[in-house]
mmCIF file of C-alpha atoms in Angstrom:
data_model
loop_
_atom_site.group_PDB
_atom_site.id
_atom_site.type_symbol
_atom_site.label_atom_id
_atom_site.label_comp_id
_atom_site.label_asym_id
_atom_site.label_seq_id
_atom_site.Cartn_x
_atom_site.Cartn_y
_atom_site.Cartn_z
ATOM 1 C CA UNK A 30 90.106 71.404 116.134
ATOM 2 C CA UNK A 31 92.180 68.414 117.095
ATOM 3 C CA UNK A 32 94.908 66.836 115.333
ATOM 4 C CA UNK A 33 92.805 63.528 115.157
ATOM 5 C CA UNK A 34 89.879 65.774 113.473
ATOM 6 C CA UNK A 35 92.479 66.773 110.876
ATOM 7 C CA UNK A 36 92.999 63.876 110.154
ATOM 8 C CA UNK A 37 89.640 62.427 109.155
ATOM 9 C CA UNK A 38 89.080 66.051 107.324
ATOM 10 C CA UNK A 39 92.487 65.115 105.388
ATOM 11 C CA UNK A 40 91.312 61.545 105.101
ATOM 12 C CA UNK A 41 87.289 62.594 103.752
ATOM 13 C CA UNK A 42 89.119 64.825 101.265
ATOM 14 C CA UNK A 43 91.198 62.815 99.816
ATOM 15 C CA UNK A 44 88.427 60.261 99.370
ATOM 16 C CA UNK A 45 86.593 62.446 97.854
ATOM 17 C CA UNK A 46 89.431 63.385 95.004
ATOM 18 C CA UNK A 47 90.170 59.487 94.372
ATOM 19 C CA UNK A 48 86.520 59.184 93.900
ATOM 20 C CA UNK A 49 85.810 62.122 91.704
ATOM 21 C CA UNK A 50 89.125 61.414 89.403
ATOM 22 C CA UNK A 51 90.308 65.018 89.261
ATOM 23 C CA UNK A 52 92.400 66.446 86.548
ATOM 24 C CA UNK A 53 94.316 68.668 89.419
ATOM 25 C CA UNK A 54 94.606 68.265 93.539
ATOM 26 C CA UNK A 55 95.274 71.016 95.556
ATOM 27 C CA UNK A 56 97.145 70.287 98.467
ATOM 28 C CA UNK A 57 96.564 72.344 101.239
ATOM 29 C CA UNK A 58 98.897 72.845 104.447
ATOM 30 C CA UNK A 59 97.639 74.442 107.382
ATOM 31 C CA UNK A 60 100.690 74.802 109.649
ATOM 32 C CA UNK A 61 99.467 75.511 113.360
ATOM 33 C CA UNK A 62 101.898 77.818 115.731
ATOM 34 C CA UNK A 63 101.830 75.249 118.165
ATOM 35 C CA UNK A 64 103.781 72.965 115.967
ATOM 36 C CA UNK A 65 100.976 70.424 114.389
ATOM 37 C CA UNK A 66 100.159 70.530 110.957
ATOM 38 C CA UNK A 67 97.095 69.689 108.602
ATOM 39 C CA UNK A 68 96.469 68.981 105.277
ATOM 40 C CA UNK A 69 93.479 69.022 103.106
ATOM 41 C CA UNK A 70 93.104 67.676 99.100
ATOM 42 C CA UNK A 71 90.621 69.944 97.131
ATOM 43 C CA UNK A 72 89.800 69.360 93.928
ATOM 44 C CA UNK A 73 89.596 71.703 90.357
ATOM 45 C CA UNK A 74 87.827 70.167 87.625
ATOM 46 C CA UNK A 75 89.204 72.208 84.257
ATOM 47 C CA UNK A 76 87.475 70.388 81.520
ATOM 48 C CA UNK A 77 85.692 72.515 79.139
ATOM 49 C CA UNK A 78 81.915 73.463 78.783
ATOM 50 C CA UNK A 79 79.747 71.244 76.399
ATOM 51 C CA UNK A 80 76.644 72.550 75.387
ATOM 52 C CA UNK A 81 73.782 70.264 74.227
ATOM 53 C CA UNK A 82 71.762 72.616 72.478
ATOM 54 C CA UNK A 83 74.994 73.858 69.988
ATOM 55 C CA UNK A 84 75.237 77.252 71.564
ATOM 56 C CA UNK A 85 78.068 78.940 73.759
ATOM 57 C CA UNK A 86 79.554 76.572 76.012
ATOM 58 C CA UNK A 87 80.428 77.734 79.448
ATOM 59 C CA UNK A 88 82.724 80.751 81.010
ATOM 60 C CA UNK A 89 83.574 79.772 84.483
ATOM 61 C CA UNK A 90 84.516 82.969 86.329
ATOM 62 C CA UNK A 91 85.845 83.724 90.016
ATOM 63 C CA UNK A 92 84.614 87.061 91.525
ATOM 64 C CA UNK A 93 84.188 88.202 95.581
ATOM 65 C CA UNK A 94 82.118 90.691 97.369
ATOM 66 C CA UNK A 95 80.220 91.556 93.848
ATOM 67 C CA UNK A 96 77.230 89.298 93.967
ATOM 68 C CA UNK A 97 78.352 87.613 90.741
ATOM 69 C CA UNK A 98 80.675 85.415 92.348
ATOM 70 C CA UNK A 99 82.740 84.398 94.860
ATOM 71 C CA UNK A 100 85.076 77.383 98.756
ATOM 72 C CA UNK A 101 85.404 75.027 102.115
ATOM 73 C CA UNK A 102 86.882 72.970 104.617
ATOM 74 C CA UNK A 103 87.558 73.313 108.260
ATOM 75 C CA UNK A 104 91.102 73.449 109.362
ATOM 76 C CA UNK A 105 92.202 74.665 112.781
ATOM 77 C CA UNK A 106 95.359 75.657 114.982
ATOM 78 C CA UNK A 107 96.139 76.681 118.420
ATOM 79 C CA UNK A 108 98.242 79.744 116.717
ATOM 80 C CA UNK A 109 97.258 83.400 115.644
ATOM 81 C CA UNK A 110 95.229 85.249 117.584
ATOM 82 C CA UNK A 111 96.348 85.858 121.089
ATOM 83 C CA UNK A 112 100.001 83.148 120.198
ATOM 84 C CA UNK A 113 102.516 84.925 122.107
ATOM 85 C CA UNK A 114 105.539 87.413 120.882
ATOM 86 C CA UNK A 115 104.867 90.786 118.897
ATOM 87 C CA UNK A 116 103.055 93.721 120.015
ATOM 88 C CA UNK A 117 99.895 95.107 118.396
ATOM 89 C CA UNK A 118 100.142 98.989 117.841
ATOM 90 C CA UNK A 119 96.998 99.595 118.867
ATOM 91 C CA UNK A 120 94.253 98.360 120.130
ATOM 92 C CA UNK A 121 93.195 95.840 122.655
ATOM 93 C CA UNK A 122 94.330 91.965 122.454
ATOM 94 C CA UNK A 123 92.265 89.529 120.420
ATOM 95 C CA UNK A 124 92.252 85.911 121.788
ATOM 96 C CA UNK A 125 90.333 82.616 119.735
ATOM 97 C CA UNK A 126 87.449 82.274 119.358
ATOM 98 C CA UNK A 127 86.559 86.220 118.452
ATOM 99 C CA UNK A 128 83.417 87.030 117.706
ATOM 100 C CA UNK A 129 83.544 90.665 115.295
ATOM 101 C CA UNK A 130 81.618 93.217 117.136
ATOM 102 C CA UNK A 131 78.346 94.414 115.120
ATOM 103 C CA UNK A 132 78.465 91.153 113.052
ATOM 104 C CA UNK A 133 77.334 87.622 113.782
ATOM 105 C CA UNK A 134 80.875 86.155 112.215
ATOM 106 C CA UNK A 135 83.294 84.545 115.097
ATOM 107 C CA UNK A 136 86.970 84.169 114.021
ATOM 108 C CA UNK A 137 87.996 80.365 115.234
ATOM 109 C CA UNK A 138 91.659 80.591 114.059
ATOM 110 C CA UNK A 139 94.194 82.543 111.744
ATOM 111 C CA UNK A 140 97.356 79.951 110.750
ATOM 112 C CA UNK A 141 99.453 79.325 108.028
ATOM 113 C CA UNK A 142 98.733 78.050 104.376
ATOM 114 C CA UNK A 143 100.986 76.326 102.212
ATOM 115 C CA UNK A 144 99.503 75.028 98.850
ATOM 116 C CA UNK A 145 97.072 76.408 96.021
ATOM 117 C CA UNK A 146 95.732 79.833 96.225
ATOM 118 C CA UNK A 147 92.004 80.087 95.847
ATOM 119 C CA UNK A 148 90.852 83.813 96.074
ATOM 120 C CA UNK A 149 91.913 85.242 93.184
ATOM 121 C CA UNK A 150 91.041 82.047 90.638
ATOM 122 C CA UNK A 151 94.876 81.702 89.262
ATOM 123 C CA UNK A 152 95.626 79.008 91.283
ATOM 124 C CA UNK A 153 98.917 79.143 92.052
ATOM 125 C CA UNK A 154 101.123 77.995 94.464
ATOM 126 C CA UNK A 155 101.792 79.666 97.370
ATOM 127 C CA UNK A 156 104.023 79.179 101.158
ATOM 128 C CA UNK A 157 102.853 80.569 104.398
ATOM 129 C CA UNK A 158 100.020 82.764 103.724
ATOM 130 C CA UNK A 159 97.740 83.191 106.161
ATOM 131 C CA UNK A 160 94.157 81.562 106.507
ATOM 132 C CA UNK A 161 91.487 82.776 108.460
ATOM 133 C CA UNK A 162 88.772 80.299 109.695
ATOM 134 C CA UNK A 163 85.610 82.238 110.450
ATOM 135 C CA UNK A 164 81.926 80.808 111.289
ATOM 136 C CA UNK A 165 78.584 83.010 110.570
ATOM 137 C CA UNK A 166 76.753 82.288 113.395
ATOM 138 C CA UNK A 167 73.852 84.314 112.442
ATOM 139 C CA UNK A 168 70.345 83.245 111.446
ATOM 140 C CA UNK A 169 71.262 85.424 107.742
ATOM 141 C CA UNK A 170 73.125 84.449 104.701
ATOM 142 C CA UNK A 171 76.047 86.823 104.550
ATOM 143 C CA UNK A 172 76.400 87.997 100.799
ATOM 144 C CA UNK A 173 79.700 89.604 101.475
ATOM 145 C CA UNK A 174 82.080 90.293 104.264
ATOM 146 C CA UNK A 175 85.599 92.480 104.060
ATOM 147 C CA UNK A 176 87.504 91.543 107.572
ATOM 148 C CA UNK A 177 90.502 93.336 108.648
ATOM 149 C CA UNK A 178 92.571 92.365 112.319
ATOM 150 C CA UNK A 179 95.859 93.974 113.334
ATOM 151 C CA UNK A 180 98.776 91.848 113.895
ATOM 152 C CA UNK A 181 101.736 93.023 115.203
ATOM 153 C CA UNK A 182 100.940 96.111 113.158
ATOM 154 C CA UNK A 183 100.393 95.432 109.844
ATOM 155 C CA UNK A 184 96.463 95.165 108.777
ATOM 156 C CA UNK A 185 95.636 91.525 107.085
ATOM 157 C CA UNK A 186 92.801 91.398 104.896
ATOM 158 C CA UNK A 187 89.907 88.767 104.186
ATOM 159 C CA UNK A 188 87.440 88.938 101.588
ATOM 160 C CA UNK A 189 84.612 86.203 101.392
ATOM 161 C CA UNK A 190 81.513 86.270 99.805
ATOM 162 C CA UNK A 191 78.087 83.885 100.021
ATOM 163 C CA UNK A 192 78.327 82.453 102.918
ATOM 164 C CA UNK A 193 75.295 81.129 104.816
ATOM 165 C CA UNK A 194 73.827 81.412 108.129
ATOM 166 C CA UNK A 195 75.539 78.778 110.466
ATOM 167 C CA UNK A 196 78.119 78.192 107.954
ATOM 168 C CA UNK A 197 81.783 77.868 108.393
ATOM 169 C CA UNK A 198 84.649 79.033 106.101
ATOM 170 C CA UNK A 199 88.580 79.007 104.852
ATOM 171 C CA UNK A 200 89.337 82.129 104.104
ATOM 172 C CA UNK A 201 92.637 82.911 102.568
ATOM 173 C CA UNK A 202 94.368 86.278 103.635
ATOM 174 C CA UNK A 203 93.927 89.194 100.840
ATOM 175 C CA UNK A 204 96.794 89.551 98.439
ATOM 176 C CA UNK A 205 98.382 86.510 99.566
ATOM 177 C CA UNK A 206 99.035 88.063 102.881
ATOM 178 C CA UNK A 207 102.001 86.083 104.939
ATOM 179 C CA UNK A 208 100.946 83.948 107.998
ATOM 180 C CA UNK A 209 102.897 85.576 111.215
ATOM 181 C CA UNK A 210 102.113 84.587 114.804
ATOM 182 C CA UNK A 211 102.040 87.462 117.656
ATOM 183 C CA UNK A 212 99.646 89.987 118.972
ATOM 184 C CA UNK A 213 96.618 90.307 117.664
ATOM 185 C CA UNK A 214 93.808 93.137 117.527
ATOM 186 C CA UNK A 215 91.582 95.440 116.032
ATOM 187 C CA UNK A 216 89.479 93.102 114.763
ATOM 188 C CA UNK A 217 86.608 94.198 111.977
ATOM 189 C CA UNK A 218 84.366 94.165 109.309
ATOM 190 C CA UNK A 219 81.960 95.925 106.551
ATOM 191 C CA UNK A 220 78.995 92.929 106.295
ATOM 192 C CA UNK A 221 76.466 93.094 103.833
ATOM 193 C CA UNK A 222 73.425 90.200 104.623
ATOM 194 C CA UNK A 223 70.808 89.173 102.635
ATOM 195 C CA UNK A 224 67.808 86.874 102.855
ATOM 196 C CA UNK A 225 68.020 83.750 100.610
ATOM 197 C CA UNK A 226 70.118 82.824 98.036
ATOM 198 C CA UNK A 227 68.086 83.417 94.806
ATOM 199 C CA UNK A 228 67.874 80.451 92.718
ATOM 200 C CA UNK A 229 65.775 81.079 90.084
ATOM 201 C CA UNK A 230 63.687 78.062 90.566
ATOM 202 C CA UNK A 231 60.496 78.856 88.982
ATOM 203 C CA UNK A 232 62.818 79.378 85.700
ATOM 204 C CA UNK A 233 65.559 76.749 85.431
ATOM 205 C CA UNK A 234 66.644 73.863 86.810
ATOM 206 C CA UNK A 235 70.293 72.737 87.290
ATOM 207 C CA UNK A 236 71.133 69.534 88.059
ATOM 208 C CA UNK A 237 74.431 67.309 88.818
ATOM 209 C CA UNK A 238 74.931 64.552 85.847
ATOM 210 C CA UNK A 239 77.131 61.640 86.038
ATOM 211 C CA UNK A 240 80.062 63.224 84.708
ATOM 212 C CA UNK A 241 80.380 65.749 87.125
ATOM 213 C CA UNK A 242 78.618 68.503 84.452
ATOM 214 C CA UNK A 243 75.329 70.358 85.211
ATOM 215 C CA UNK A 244 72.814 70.374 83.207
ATOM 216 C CA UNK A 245 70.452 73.516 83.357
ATOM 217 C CA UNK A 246 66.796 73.214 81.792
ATOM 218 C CA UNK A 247 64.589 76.221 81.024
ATOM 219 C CA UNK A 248 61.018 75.745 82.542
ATOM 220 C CA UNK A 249 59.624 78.615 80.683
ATOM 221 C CA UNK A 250 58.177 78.948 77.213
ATOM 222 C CA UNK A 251 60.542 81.691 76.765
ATOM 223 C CA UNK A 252 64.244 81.824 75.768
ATOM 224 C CA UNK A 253 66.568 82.810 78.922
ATOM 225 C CA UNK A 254 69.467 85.004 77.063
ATOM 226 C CA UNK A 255 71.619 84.229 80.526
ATOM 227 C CA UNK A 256 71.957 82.136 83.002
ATOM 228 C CA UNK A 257 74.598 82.471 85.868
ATOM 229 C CA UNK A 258 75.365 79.190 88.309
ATOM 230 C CA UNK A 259 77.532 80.604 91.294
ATOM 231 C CA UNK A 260 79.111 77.943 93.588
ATOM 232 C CA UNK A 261 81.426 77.023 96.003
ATOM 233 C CA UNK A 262 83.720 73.947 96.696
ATOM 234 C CA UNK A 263 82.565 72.147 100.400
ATOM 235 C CA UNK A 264 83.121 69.631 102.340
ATOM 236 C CA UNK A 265 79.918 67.535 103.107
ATOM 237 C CA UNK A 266 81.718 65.969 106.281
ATOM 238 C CA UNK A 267 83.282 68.560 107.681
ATOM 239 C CA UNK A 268 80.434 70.848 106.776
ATOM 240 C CA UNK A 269 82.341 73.979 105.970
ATOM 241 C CA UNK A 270 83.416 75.936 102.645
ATOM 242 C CA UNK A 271 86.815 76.372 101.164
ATOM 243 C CA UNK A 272 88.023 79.602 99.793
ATOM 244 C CA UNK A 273 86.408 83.002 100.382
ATOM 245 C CA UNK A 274 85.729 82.988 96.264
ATOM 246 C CA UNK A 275 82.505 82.298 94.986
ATOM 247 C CA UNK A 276 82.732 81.093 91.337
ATOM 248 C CA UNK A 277 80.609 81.731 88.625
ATOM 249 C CA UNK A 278 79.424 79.567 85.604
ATOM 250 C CA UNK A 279 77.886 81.338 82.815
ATOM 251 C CA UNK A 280 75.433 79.844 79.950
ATOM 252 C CA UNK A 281 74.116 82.156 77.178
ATOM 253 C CA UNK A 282 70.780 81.231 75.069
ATOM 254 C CA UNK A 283 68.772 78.788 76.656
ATOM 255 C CA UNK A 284 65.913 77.835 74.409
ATOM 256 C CA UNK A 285 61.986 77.820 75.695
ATOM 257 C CA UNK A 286 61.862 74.217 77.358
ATOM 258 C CA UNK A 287 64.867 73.258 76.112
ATOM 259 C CA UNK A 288 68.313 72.491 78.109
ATOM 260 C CA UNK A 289 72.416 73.145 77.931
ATOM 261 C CA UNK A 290 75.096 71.202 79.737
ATOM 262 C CA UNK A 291 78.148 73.294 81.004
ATOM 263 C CA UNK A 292 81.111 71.746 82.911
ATOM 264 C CA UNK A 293 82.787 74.745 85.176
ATOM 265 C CA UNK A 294 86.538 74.421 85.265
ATOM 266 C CA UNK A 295 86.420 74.716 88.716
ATOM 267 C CA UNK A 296 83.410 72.751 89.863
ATOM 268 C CA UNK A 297 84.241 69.370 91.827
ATOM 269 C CA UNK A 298 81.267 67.184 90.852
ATOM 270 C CA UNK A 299 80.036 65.891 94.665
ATOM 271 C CA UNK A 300 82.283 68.299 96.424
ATOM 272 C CA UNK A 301 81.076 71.941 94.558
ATOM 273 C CA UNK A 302 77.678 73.608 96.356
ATOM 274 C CA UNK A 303 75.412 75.119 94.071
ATOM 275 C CA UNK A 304 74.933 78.219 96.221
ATOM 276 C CA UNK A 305 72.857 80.994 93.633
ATOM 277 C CA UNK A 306 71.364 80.824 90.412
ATOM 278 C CA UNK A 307 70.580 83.937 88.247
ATOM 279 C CA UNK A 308 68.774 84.635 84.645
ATOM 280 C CA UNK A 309 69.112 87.662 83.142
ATOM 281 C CA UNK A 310 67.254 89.081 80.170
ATOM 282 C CA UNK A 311 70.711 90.132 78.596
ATOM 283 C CA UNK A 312 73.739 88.509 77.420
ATOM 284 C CA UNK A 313 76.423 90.374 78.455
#
């Protein structure tokens, strides 16, 4: 990606934070190798869950690679795999764009992240980790994907989780992994696909409201004892998900017919994807 496509992906984001009034920003820097830098605004909504029918309010969870979790943007840089210096220990040279063998995910660029750290739902700030941008160019939803390269030795790790067919991704490195350029190799990955994202549809109904909320409605004449909302933050311009994390919204006794409104801490209202929705006859 160019450095005039960064911009407008900088630009689109931070229209879409000034629009949806956020209570935080995260300000993301993706330094590239060869010396160009880009920056992307995301959004983390942390108001609390309201629920319209007086029972529990909402538990917004982050989780990867167990089904009950797991966000977007593109960002690019001519660094990373193949960038000069360092040796690999073994293995044969990677070079952009790589596509995994056995897998249908291509690696478009590893670079440097400076701002908030998604994957593990603190948060925090963090300084040249790296980032991974990876594509599934498959015709199946990925439901997880564990991806491990070689660079100048030392194994870098990226988990993501949801992420559909044809979709692209920002995935930060595993354990807040630093960013270093040089040789890299040994490129792979333990996949697991599935077919389509389950969304309950015949049972509830979740829907965006004005204040950047979601209401969910049971359609049954039964109560639900759980319902889970998993989503990811994305960026409708760009078309492509930020963070490897999938989070997860939680509501607990949703009356026959009747509805509960739940406002995730982390869901951006207009730049979150609902991406699963799950009822369970428990509430734990």
């Amino acid at each position: 990606m160019n450095k005039k496509k960064t911009i407008i992906i900088v630009a689109g984001i931070c229209a879409i934070v000034l629009i949806a009034a956020v209570a935080a920003v995260f300000i993301v820097n993706i330094s590239k190798s060869a010396g160009a830098d880009g920056d992307i605004s995301v959004e983390d909504d942390s108001s609390s869950g309201k629920n319209e029918t007086g029972a529990d309010g909402d538990e917004d969870e982050g989780t990867v690679g167990d089904n009950e979790g797991a966000a977007d943007s593109a960002l690019s840089g001519s660094g990373g795999i193949g960038a000069e210096g360092g040796a690999a220990q073994q293995g044969e040279e990677k070079f952009f764009p790589y596509t995994i063998d056995g897998t249908a995910l291509v690696v478009q660029n590893i670079s440097s992240y400076d701002g908030i750290f998604l994957e593990d739902g603190s948060d925090g700030q963090v300084t040249g980790v790296a980032a991974m941008v990876v594509e599934n160019t498959g015709d199946t939803n990925v439901e997880y994907a564990a991806i491990t390269i070689n660079c100048n030795g030392e194994i870098l790790e990226f988990d993501a989780s949801d992420i559909p067919a044809g979709a692209t991704i920002v995935v930060q490195g595993k354990n807040k992994t630093a960013y270093q350029s040089g040789t890299y190799a040994d490129c792979s990955a333990v996949v697991a696909e599935m077919g389509e994202f389950e969304m309950s549809a015949d049972q509830v109904k979740v829907e965006e409201t004005e204040n950047g909320s979601l209401l969910v409605t049971n359609l049954t004449d039964e109560e639900i004892p759980c319902v889970r909302i998993f989503y990811k933050f994305y960026m409708e311009d760009e078309e492509a998900y930020v963070g490897g994390i999938t989070y997860t919204a939680k509501l607990t006794g949703l009356s026959a017919g009747g509805s509960q409104t739940v406002s995730p801490s982390h869901y951006a209202a207009g730049s979150s994807r609902v991406m699963m929705v799950r009822t369970y006859d428990s509430a734990e």
